[in-house]
Tab-separated table of N, CA and C in Angstrom:
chain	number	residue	atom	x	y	z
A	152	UNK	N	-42.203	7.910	-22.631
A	152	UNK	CA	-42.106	7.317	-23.934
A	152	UNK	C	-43.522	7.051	-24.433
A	153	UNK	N	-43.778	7.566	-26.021
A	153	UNK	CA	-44.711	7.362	-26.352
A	153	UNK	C	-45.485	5.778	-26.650
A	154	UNK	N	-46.641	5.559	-26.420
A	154	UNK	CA	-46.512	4.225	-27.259
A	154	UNK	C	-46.954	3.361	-28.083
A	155	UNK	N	-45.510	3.942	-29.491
A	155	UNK	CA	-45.811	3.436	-30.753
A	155	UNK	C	-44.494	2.583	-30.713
A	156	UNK	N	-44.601	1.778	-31.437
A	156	UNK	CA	-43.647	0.831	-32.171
A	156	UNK	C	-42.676	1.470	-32.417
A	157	UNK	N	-42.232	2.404	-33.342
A	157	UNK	CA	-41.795	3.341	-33.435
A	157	UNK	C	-40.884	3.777	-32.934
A	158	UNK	N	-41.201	4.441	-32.053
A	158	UNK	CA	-40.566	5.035	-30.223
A	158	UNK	C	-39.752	4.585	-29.542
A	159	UNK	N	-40.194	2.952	-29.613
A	159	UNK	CA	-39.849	2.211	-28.248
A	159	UNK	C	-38.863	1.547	-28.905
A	160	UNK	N	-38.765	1.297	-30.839
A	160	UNK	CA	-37.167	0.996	-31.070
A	160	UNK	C	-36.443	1.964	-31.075
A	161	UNK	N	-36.765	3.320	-31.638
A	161	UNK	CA	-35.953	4.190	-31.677
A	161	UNK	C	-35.384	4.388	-29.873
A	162	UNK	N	-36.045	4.034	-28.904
A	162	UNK	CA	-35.391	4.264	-27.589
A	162	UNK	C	-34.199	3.239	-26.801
A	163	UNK	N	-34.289	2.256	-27.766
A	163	UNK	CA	-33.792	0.914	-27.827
A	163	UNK	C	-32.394	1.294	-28.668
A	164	UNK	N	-32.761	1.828	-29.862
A	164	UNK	CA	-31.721	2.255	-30.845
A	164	UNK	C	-30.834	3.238	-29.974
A	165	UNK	N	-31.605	4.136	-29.460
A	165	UNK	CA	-30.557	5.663	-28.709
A	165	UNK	C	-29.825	4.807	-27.676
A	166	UNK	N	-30.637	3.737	-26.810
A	166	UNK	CA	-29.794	3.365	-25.522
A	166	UNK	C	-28.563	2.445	-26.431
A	167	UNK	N	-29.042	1.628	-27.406
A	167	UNK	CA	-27.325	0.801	-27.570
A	167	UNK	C	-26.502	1.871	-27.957
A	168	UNK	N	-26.658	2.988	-28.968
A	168	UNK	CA	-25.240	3.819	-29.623
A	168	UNK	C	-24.716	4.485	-28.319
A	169	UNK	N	-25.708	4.808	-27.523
A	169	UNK	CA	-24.891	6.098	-26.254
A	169	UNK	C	-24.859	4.942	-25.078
A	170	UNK	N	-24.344	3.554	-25.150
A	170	UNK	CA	-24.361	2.768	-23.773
A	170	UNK	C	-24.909	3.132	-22.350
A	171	UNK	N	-26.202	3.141	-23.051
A	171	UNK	CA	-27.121	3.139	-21.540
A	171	UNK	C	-28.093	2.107	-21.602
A	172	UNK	N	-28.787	1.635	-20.626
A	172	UNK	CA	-29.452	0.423	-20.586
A	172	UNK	C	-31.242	0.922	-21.647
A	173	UNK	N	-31.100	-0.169	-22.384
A	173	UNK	CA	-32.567	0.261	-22.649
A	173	UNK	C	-33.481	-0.210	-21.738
A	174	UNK	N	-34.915	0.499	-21.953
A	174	UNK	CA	-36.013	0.395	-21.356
A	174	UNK	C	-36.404	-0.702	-20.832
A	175	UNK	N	-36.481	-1.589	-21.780
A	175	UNK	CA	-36.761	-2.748	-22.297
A	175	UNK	C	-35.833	-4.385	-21.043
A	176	UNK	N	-34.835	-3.501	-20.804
A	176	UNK	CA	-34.001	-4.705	-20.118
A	176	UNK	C	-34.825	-5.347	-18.682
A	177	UNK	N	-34.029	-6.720	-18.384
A	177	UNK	CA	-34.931	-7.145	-17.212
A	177	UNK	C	-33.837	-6.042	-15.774
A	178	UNK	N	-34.693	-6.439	-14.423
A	178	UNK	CA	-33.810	-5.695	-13.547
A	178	UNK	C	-32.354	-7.103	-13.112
A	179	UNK	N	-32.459	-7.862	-14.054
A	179	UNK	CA	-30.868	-8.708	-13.550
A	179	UNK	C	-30.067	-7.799	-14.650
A	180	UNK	N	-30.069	-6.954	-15.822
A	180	UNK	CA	-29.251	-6.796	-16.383
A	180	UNK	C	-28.990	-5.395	-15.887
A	181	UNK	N	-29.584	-4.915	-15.450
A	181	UNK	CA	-29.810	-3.664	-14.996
A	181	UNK	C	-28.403	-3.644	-13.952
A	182	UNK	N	-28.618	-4.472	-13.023
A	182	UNK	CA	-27.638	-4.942	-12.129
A	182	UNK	C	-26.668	-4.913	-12.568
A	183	UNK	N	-26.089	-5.830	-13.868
A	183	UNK	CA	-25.154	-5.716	-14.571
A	183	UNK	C	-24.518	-4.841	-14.604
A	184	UNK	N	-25.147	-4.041	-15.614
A	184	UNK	CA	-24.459	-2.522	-16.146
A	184	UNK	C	-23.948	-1.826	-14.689
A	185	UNK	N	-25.287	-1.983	-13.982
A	185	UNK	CA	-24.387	-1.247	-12.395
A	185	UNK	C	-22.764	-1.972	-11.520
A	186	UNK	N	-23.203	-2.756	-11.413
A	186	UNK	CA	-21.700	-3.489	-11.474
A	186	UNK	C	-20.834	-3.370	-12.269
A	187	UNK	N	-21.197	-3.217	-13.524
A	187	UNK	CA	-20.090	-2.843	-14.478
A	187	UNK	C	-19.189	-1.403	-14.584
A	188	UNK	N	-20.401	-0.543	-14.038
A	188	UNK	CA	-20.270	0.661	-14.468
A	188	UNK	C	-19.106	1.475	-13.747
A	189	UNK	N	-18.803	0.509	-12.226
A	189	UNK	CA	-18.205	0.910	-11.046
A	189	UNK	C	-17.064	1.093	-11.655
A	190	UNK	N	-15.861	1.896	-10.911
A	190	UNK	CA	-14.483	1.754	-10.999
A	190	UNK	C	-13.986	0.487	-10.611
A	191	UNK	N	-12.447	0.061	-11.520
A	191	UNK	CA	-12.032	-1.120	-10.700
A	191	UNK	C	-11.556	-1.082	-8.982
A	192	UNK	N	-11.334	-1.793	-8.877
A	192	UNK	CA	-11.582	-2.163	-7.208
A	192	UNK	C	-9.757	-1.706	-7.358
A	193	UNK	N	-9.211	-1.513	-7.841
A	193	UNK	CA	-7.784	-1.197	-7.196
A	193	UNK	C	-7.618	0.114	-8.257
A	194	UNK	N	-8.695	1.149	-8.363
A	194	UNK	CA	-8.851	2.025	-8.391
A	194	UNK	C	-9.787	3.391	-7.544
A	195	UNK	N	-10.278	2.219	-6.735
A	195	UNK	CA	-10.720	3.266	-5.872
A	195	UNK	C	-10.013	3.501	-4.432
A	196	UNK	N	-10.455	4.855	-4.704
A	196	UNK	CA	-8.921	5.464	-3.390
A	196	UNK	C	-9.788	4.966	-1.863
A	197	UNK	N	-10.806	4.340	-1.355
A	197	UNK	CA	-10.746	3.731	-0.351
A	197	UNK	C	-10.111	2.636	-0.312
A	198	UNK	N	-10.066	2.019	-1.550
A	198	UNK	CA	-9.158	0.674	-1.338
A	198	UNK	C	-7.460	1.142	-1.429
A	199	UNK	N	-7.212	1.513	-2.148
A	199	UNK	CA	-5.610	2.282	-2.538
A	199	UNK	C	-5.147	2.852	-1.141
A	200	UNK	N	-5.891	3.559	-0.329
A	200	UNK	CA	-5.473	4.533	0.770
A	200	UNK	C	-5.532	3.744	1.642
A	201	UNK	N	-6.009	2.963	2.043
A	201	UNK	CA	-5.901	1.917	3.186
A	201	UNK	C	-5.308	1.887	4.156
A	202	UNK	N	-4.173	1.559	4.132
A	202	UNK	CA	-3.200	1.245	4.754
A	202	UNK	C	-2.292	2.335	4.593
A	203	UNK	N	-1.571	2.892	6.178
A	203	UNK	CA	-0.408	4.067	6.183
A	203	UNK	C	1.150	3.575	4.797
A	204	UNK	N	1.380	4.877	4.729
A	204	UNK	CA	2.422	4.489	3.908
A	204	UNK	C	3.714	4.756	4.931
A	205	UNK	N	3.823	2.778	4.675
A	205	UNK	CA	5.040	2.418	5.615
A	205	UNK	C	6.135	2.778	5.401
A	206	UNK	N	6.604	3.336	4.209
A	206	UNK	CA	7.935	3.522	4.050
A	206	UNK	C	8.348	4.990	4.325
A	207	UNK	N	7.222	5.999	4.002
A	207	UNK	CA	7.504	7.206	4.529
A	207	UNK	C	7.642	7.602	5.846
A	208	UNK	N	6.732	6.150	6.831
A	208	UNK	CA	6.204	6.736	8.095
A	208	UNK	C	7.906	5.989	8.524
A	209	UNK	N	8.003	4.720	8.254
A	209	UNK	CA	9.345	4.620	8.762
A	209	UNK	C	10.491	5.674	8.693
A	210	UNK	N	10.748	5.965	7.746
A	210	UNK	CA	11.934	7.195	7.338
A	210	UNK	C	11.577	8.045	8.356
A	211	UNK	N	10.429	8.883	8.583
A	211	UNK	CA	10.209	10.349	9.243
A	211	UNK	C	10.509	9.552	10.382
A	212	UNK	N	9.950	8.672	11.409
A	212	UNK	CA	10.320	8.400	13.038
A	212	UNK	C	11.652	8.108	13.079
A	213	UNK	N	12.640	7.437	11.744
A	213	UNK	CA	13.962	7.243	12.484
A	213	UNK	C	14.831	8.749	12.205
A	214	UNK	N	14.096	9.980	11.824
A	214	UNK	CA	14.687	10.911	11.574
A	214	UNK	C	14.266	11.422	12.853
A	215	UNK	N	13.081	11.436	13.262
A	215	UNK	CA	13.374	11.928	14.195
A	215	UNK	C	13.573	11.561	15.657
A	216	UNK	N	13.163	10.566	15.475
A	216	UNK	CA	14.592	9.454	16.802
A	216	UNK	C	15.829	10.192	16.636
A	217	UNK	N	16.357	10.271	15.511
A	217	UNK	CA	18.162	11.078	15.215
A	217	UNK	C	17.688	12.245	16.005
A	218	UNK	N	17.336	13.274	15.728
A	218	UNK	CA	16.689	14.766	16.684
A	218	UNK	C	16.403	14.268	17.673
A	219	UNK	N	15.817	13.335	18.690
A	219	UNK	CA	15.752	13.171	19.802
A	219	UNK	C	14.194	13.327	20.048
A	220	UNK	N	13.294	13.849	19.092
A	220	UNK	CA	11.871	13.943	19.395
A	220	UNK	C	10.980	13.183	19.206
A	221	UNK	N	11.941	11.893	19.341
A	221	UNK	CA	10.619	10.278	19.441
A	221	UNK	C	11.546	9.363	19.201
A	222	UNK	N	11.020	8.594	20.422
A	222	UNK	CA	11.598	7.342	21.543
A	222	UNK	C	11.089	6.308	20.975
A	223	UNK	N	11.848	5.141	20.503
A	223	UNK	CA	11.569	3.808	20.189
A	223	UNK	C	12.389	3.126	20.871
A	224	UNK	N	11.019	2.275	21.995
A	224	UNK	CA	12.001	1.897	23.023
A	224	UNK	C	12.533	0.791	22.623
A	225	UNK	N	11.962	-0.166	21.653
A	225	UNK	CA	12.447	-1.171	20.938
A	225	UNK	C	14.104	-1.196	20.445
A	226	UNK	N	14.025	-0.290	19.672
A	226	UNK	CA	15.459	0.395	19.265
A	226	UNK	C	16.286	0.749	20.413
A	227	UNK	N	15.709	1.186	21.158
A	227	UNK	CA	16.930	1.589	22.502
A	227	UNK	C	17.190	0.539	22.875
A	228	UNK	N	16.767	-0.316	22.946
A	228	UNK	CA	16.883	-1.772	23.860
A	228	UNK	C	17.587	-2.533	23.049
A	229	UNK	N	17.279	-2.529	21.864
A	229	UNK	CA	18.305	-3.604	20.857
A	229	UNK	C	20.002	-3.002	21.089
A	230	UNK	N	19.533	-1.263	20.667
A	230	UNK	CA	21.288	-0.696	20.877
A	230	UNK	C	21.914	-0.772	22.059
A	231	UNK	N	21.105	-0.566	23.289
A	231	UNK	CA	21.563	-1.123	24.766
A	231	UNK	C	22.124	-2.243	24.585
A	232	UNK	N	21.892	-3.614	23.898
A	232	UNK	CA	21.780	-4.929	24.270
A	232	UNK	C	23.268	-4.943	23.097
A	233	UNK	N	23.458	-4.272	21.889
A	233	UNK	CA	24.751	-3.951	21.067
A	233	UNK	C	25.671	-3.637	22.401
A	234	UNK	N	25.355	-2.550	23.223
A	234	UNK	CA	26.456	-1.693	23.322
A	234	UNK	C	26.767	-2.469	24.541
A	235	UNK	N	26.274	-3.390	25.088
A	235	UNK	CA	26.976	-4.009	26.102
A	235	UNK	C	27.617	-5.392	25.695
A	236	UNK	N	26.831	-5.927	24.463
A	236	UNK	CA	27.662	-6.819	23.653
A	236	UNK	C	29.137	-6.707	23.500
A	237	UNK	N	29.547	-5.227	22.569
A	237	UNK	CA	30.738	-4.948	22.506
A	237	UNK	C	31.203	-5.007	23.892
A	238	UNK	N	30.901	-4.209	24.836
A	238	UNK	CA	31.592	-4.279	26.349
A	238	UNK	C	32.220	-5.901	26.557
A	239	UNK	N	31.717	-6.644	26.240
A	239	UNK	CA	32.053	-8.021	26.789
A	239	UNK	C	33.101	-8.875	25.835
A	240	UNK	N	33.153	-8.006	24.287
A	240	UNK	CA	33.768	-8.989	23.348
A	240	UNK	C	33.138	-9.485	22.702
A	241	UNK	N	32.021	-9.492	22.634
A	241	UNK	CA	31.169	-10.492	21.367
A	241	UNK	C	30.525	-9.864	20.217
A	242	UNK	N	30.713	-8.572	20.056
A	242	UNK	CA	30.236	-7.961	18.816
A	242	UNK	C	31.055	-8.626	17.819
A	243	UNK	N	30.806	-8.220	16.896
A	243	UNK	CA	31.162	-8.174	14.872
A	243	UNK	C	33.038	-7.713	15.445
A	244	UNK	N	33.758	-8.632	14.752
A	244	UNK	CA	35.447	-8.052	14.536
A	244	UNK	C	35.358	-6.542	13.735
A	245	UNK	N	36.266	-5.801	13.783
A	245	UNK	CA	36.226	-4.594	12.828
A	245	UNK	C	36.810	-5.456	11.388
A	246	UNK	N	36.858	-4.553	10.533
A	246	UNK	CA	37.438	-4.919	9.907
A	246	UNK	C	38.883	-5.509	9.657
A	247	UNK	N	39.870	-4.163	10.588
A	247	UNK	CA	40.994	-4.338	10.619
A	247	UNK	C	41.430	-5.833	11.274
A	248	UNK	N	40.450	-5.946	11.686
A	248	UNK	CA	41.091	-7.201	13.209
A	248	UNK	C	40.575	-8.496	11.926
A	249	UNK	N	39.864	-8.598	11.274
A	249	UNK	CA	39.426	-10.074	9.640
A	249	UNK	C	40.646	-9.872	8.902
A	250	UNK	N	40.999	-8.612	8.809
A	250	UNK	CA	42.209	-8.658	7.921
A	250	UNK	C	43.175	-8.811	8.327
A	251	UNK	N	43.698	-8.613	9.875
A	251	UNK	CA	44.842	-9.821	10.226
A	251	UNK	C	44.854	-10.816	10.490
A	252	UNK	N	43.346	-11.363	10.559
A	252	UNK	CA	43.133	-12.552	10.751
A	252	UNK	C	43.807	-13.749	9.873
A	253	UNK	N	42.919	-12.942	8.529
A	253	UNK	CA	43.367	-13.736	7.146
A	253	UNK	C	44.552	-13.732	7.067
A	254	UNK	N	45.829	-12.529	7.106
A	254	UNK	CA	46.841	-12.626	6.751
A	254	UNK	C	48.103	-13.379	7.905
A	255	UNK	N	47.554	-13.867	8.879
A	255	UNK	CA	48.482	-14.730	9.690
A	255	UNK	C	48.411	-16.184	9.266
C-alpha cells in the first residue's frame, strides 16, 4: 500500500464493502473476525461425527445375532434367565389365561 491518504482510505473503503479486515485494525479485532469467521461448532463434522450412530449399529448386531454371526452374551443370559423363568411358572400369563381370569 502506497502512502497517501488517499490509498489507505480507499483500502479501508475496499476492506468494509468486501468484509475483510482492514489494515488499519488492532490484532484483538483481527482475532475477532477469526473467530467469527469459523463454522458453527454444531456444524463441523468433527463435532457432528463423534460419536457411532447408535441406532444403526444397534439394528445391524441384533440382525445379525438373528443369523447367528454375533454373540451377545448379555442377551443370551437375559433369554436363558426368561426361558427358565417360564420353566418354573413365573413368566408373563398368555393372554388367553388374563382373559379367563377376568371372566370368572
Amino acid at each position: 500500500m502506497s502512502g497517501s491518504r488517499y490509498a489507505a482510505r480507499m483500502a479501508r473503503l475496499s476492506a468494509k464493502i468486501f468484509g475483510e479486515v482492514s489494515p488499519t485494525d488492532t490484532k484483538l479485532s483481527r482475532k475477532v473476525v477469526d473467530l467469527m469467521s469459523k463454522p458453527y461448532y454444531h456444524e463441523q463434522p468433527e463435532v457432528v461425527n463423534y460419536y457411532p450412530k447408535h441406532f444403526e449399529v444397534t439394528r445391524l448386531m441384533k440382525t445379525l445375532r438373528h443369523f447367528g454371526l454375533f454373540r451377545s452374551e448379555h442377551l443370551d443370559f437375559t433369554e436363558e434367565m426368561e426361558r427358565l423363568r417360564k420353566l418354573r411358572g413365573k413368566g408373563k400369563p398368555t393372554r388367553d389365561a388374563r382373559k379367563r381370569k377376568k371372566e370368572e
